[in-house]
Tab-separated table of C-alpha atoms and ligand atoms in Angstrom:
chain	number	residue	atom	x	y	z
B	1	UNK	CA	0.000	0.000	0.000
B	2	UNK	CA	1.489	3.315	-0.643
B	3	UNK	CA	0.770	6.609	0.877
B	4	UNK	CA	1.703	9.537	-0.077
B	5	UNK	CA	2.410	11.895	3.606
B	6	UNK	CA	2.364	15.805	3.917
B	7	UNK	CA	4.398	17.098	7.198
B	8	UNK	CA	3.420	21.134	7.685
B	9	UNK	CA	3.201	21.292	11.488
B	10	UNK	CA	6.371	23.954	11.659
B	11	UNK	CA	9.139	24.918	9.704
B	12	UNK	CA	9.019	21.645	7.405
B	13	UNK	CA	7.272	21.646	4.006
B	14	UNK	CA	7.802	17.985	3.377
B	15	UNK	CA	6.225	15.391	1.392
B	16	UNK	CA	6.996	11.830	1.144
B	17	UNK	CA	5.667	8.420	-0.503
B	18	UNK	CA	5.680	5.323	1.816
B	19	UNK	CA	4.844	2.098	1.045
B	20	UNK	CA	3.147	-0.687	3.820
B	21	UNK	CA	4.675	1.799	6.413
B	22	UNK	CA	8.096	0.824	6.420
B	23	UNK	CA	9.747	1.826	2.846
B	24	UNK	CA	10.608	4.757	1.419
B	25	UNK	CA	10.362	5.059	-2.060
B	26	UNK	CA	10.759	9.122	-1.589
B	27	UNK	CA	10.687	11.926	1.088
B	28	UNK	CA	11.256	15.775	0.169
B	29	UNK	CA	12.044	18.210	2.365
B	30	UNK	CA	11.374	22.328	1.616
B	31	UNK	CA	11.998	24.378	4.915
B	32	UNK	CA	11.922	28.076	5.882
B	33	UNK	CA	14.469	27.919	8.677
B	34	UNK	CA	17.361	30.297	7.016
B	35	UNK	CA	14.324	33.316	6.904
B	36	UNK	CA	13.207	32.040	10.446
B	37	UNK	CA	16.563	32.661	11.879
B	38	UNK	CA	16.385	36.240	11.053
B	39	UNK	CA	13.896	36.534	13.964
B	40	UNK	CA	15.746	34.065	16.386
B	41	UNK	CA	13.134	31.827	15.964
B	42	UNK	CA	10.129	30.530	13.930
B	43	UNK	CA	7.727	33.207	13.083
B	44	UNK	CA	4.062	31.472	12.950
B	45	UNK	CA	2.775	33.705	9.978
B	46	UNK	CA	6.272	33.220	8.004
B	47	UNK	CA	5.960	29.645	8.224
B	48	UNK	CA	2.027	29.174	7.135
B	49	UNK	CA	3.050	31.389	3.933
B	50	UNK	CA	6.436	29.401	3.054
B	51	UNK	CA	4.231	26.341	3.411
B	52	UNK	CA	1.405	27.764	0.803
B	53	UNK	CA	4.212	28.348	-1.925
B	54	UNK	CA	6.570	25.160	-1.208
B	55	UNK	CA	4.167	22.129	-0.950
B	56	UNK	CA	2.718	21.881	-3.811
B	57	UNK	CA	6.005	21.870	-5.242
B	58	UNK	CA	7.061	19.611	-2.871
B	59	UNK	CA	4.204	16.946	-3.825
B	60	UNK	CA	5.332	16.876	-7.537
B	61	UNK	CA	8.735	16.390	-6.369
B	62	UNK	CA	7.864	13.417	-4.136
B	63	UNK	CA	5.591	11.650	-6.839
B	64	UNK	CA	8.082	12.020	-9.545
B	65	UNK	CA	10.646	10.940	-6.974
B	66	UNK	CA	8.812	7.729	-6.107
B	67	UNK	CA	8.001	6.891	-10.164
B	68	UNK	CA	4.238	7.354	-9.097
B	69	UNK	CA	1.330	9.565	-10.087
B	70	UNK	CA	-1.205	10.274	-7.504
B	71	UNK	CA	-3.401	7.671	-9.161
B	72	UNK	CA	-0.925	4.951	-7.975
B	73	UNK	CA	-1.489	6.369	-4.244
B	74	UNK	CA	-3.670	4.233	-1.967
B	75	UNK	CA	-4.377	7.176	1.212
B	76	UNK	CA	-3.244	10.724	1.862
B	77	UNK	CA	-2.034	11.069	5.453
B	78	UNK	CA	-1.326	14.243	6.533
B	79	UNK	CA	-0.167	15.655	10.021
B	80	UNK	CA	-3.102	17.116	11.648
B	81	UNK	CA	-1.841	17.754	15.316
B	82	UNK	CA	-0.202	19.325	17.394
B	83	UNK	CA	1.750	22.336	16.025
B	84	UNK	CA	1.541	25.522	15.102
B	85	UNK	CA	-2.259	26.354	13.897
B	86	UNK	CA	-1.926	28.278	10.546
B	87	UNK	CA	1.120	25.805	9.413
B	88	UNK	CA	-1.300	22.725	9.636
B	89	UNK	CA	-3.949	24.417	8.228
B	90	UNK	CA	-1.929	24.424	5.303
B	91	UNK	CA	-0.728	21.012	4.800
B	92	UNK	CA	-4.446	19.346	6.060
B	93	UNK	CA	-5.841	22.100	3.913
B	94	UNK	CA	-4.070	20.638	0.675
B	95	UNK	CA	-3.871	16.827	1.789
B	96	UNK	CA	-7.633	17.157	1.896
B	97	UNK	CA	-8.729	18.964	-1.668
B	98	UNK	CA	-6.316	16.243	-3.033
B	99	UNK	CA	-7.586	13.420	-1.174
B	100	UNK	CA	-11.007	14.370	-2.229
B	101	UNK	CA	-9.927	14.988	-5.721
B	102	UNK	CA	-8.296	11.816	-5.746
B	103	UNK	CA	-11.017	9.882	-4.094
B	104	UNK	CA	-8.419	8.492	-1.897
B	105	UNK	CA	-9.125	8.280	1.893
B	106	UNK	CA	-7.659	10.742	4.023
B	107	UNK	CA	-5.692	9.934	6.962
B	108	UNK	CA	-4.928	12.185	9.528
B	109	UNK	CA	-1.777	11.452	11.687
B	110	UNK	CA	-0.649	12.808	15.258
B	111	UNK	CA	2.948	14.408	14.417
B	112	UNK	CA	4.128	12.890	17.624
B	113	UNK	CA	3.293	9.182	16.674
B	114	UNK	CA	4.993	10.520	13.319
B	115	UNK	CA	8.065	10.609	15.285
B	116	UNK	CA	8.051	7.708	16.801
B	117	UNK	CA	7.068	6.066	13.466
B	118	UNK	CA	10.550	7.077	11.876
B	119	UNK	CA	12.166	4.030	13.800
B	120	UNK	CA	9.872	1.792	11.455
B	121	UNK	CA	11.568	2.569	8.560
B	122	UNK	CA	14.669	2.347	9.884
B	123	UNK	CA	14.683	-0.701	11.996
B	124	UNK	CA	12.288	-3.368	10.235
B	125	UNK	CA	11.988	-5.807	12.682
B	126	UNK	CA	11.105	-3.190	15.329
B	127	UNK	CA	7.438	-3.562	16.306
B	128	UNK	CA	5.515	-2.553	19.450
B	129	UNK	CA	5.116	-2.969	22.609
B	130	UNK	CA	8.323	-0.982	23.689
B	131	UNK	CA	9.191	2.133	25.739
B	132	UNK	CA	9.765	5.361	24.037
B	133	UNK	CA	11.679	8.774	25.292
B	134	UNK	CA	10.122	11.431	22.379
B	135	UNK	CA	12.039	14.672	23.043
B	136	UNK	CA	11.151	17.156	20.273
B	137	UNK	CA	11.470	21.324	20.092
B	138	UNK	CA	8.322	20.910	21.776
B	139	UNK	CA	7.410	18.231	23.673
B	140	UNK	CA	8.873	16.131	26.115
B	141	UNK	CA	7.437	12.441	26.797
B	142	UNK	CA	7.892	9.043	27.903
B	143	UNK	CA	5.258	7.258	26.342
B	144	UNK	CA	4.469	3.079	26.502
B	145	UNK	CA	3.822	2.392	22.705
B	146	UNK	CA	1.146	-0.525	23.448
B	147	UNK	CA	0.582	-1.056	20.136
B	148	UNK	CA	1.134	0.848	16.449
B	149	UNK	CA	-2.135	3.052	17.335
B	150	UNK	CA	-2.145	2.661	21.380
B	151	UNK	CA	-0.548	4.458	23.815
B	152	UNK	CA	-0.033	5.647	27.284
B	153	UNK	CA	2.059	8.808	28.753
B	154	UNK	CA	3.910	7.685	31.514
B	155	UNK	CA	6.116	11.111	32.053
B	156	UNK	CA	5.948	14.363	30.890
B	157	UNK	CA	7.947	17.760	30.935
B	158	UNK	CA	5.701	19.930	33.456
B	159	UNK	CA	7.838	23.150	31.646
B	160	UNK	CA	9.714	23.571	28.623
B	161	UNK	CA	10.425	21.046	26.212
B	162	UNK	CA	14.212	19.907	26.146
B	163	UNK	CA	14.613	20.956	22.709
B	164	UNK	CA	13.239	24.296	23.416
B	165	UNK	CA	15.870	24.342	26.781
B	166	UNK	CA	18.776	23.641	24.445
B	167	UNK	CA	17.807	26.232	21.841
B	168	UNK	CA	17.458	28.518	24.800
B	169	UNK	CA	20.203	28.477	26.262
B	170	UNK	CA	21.962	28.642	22.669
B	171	UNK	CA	20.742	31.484	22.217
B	172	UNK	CA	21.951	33.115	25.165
B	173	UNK	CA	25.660	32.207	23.658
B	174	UNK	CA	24.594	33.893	20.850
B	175	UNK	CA	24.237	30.734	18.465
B	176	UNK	CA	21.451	30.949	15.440
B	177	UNK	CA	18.119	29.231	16.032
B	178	UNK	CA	18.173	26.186	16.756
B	179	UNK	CA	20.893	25.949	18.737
B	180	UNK	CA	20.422	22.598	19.810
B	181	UNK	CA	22.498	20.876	16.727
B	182	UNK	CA	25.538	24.123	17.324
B	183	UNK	CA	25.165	23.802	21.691
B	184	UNK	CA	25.561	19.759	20.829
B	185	UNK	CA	28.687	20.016	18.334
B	186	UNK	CA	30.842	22.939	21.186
B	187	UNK	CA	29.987	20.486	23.775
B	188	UNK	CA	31.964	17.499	22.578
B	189	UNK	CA	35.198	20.035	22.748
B	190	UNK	CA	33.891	20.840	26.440
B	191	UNK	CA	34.491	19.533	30.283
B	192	UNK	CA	30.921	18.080	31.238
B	193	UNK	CA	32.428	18.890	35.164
B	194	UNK	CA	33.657	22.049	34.605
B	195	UNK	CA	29.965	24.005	35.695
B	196	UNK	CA	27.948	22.554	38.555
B	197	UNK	CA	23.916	22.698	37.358
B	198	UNK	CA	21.119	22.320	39.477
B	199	UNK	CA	19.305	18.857	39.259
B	200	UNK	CA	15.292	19.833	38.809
B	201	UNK	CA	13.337	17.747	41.134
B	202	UNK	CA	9.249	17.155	40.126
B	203	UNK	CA	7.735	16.536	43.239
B	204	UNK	CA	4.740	14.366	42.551
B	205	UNK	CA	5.938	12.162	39.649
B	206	UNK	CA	9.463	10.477	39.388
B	207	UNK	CA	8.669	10.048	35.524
B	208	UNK	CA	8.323	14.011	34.802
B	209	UNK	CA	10.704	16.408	33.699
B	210	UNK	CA	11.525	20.161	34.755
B	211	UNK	CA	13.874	22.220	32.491
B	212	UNK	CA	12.892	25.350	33.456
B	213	UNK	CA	15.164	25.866	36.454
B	214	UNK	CA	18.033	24.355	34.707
B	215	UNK	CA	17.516	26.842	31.930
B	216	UNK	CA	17.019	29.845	34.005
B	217	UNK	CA	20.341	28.739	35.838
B	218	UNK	CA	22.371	28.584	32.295
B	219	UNK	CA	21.120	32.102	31.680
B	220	UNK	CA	21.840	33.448	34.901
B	221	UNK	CA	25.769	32.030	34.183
B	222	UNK	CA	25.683	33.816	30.801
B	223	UNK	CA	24.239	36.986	32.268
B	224	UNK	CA	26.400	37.299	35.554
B	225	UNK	CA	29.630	36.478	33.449
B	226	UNK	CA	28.583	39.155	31.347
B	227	UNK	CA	28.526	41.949	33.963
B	228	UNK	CA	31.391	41.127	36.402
B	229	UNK	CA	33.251	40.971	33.040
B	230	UNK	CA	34.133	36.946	33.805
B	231	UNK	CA	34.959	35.029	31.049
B	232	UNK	CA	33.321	31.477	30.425
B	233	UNK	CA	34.254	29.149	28.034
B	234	UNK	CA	31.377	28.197	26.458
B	235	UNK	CA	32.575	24.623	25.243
B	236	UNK	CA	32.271	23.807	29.121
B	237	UNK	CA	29.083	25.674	29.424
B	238	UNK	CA	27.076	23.569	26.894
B	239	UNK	CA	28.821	19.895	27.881
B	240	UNK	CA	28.090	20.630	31.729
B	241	UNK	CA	24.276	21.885	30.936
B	242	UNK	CA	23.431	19.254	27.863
B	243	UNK	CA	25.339	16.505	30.802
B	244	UNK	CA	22.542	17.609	32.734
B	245	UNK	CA	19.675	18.027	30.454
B	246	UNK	CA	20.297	13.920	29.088
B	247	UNK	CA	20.597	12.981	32.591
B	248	UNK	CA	17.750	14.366	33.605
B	249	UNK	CA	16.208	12.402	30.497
B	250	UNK	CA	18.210	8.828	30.222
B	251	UNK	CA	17.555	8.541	34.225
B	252	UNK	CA	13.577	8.934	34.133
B	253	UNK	CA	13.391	6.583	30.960
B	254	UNK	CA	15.737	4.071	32.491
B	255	UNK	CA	13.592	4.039	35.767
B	256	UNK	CA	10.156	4.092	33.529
B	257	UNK	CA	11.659	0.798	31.899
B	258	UNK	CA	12.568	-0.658	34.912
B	259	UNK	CA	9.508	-0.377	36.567
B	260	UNK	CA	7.161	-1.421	33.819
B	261	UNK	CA	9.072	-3.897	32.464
B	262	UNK	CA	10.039	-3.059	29.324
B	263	UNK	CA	13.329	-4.612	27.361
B	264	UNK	CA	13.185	-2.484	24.288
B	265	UNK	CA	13.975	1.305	24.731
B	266	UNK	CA	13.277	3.089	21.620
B	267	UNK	CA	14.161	7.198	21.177
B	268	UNK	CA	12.581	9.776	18.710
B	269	UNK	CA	12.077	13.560	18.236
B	270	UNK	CA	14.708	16.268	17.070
B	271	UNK	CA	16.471	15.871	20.264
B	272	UNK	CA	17.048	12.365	19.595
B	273	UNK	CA	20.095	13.567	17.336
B	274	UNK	CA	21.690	14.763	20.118
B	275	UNK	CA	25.156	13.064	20.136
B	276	UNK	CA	25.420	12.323	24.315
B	277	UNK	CA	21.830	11.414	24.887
B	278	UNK	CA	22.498	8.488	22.002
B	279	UNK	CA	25.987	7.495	23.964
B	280	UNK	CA	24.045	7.461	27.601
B	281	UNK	CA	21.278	5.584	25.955
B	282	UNK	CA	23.259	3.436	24.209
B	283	UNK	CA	25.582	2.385	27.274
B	284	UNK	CA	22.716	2.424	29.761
B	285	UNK	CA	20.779	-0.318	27.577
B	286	UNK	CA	23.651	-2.711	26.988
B	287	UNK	CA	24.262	-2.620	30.652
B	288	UNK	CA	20.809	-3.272	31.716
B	289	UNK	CA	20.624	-5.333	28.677
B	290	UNK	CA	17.756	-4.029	26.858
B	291	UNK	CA	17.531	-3.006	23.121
B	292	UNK	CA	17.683	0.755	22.241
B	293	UNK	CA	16.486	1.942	18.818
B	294	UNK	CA	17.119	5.455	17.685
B	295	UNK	CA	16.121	7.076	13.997
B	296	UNK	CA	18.861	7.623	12.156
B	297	UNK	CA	20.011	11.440	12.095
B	298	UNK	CA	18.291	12.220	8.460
B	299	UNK	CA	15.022	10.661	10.511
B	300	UNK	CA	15.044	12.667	13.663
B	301	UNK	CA	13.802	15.870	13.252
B	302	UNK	CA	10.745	16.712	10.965
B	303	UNK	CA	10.027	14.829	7.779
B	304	UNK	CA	7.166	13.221	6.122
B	305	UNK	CA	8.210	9.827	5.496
B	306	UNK	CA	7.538	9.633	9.325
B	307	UNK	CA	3.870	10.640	8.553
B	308	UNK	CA	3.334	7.922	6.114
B	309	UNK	CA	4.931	4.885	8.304
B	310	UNK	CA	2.758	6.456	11.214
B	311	UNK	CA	0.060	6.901	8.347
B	312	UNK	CA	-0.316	3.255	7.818
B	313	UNK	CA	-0.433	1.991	11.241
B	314	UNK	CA	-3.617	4.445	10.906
B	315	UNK	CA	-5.108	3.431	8.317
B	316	UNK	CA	-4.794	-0.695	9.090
B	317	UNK	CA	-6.747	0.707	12.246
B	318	UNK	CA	-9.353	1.895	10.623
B	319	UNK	CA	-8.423	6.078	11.446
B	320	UNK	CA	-9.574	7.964	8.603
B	321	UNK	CA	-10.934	11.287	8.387
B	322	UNK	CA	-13.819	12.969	6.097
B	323	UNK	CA	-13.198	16.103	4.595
B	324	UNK	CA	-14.619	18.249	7.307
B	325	UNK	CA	-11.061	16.916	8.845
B	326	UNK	CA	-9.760	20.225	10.874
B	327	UNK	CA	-6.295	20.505	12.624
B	328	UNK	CA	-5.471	20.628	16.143
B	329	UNK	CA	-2.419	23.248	17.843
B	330	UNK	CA	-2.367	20.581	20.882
B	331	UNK	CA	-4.301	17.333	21.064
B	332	UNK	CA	-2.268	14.987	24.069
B	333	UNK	CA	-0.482	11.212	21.743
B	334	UNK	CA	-2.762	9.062	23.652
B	335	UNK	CA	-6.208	10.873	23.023
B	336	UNK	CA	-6.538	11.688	19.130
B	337	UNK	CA	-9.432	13.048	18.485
B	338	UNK	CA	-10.020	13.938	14.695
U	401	KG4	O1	11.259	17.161	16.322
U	401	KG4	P1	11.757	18.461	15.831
U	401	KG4	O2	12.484	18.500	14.517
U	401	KG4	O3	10.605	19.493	15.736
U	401	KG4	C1	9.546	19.518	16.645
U	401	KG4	O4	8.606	18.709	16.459
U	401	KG4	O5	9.652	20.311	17.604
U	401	KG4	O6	12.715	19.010	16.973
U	401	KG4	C2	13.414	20.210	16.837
U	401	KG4	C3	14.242	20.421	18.088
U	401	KG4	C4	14.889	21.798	18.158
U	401	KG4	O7	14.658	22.312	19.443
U	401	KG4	C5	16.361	21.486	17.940
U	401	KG4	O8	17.249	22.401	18.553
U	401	KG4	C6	16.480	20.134	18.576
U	401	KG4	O9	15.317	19.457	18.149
U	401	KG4	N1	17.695	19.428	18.150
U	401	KG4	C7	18.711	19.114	18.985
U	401	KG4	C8	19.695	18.464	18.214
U	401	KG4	N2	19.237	18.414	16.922
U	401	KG4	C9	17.998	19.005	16.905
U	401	KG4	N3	18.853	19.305	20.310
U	401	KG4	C10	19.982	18.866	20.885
U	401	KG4	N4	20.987	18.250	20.205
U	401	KG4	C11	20.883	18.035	18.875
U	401	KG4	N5	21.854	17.417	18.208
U	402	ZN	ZN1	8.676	17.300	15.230
């Protein structure tokens, strides 16, 4: 079965062709991230209009890409929720009217599940149930995949996301949006010990996160350097704060597997390229010996190939949408409601 996926929830105009979830026979990518960093960050109304000229584009690219014309296409999945309102209007918007034109069903995907969905294509033989750490510019979870279409949030950031704590405190060393990818590549030069960060405690859950302090404390470093005239060396500055940030992360996922019993540790989200959160993963699951999947790095951040392996899973379910399909800014992974 082969599906062609439309991605539109940010900065991403992307458009992909997927076949029986796991294959992909093309996935193009159109973004508006070099204009976004102008601002420091993504501009809502700059994105929705990038998306309106690029994915139309994109969708010819795609087909001709794959060899296929949309009358070879089986569904249309598109990312309905969550993300930025306008964007997704956008993509559903035009994954819809072509669906309809088409008379292909319409499948409407949870850009989340999308996410976790990436490690399908990569990693054949991977199939649910397993625990999964998503960690996106957005969101923060630890979610029990039950199955391809079930599942169940076991810890959650109560703050910021640790994508959006990364780019952050970036930021305040004067890297370009995102700054998680530039904070990740100065911190391998760095001295994880060299800066002593606070450890954020959640009282109430020992499965959710808290970046805020963490991030507030990196600032207040930058800020108090910068009037006393001290100077930091930021190498040290990002490997002490991202040692904390994947500790915080790799030690509530560890402690979720432990205590529900699960032997197969699986990451995703944009985060999940970051270069010491797949070392700590990596050694903490060959020493507790579980098996840890992770997308590769062309997988982890936004794409639509992810939409169509997710897309599938959908589908075989029996999740389709009618045209009066709307999108969502927030809707929570384990509660789609289209
Ligand atoms: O999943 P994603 O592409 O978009 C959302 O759904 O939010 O995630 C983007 C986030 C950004 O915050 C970006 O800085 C972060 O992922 N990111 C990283 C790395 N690569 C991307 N954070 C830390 N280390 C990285 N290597
Ligand atoms: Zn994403």
């Amino acid at each position: 079965m082969k599906i062609l996926a439309f991605e539109s929830s940010c900065d991403e105009t992307a458009a992909a062709v997927v076949e029986d979830g796991r294959t992909v026979l093309s996935s193009v990518i159109a973004s508006s991230l070099e204009e976004q960093r102008l601002y420091g960050g993504v501009v809502p109304e700059i994105a929705s209009r990038r998306h309106a000229e690029y994915i139309s584009d994109v969708t010819e690219q795609a087909l001709a890409q794959a060899g296929v014309t949309v009358a070879d296409i089986d569904a249309v999945a598109v990312t309905a929720a969550p993300g930025l309102i306008g964007a997704l209007l956008v993509g559903v918007n035009y994954a819809k009217s072509l669906a309809y034109a088409a008379g292909k069903p319409l499948v409407p995907v949870h850009h989340l599940r999308g996410h976790i969905a990436a490690n399908y294509l990569a990693h054949t033989e991977l199939k649910p149930p397993f625990l999964c750490l998503i960690v996106s510019g957005g969101h923060s979870h630890i979610v029990a995949v039950e199955d391809y279409t079930h599942f169940r949030v076991i810890g959650r950031t109560r703050d910021d996301a640790a994508g959006e704590c990364f780019d952050k405190a970036a930021r305040a060393m004067g890297m370009p949006y995102p700054g998680g990818v530039a904070l990740d590549k100065l911190a391998e030069t760095g001295d994880p010990t060299a800066y002593k960060f606070p450890r954020p405690h959640v009282d109430g859950s020992e499965y959710d996160f808290s970046f805020s302090g963490l991030k507030t404390a990196v600032i207040n470093l930058l800020h108090h350097a910068e009037q006393t005239g001290e100077a930091l060396n930021h190498a040290d500055v990002c490997a002490s704060f991202r040692d904390r940030v994947v500790e915080m992360l790799c030690t509530n996922t560890m402690k979720a597997a432990d205590a529900f019993g699960y032997d197969t540790v699986v990451l995703a989200g944009g985060v999940s390229a970051n270069a010491e959160l797949r070392r700590r993963m990596t050694a903490l699951c060959e020493a507790s010996g579980r098996q840890l999947y992770m997308p590769p790095l062309s997988l982890c951040g936004d794409n639509a190939a992810m939409i169509g392996a997710q897309g599938y899973y959908e589908f075989m379910a029996g999740n389709v949408a009618d045209t009066s399909l709307n999108a969502a800014p927030t809707m929570p992974i384990d509660k789609v409601d289209w």
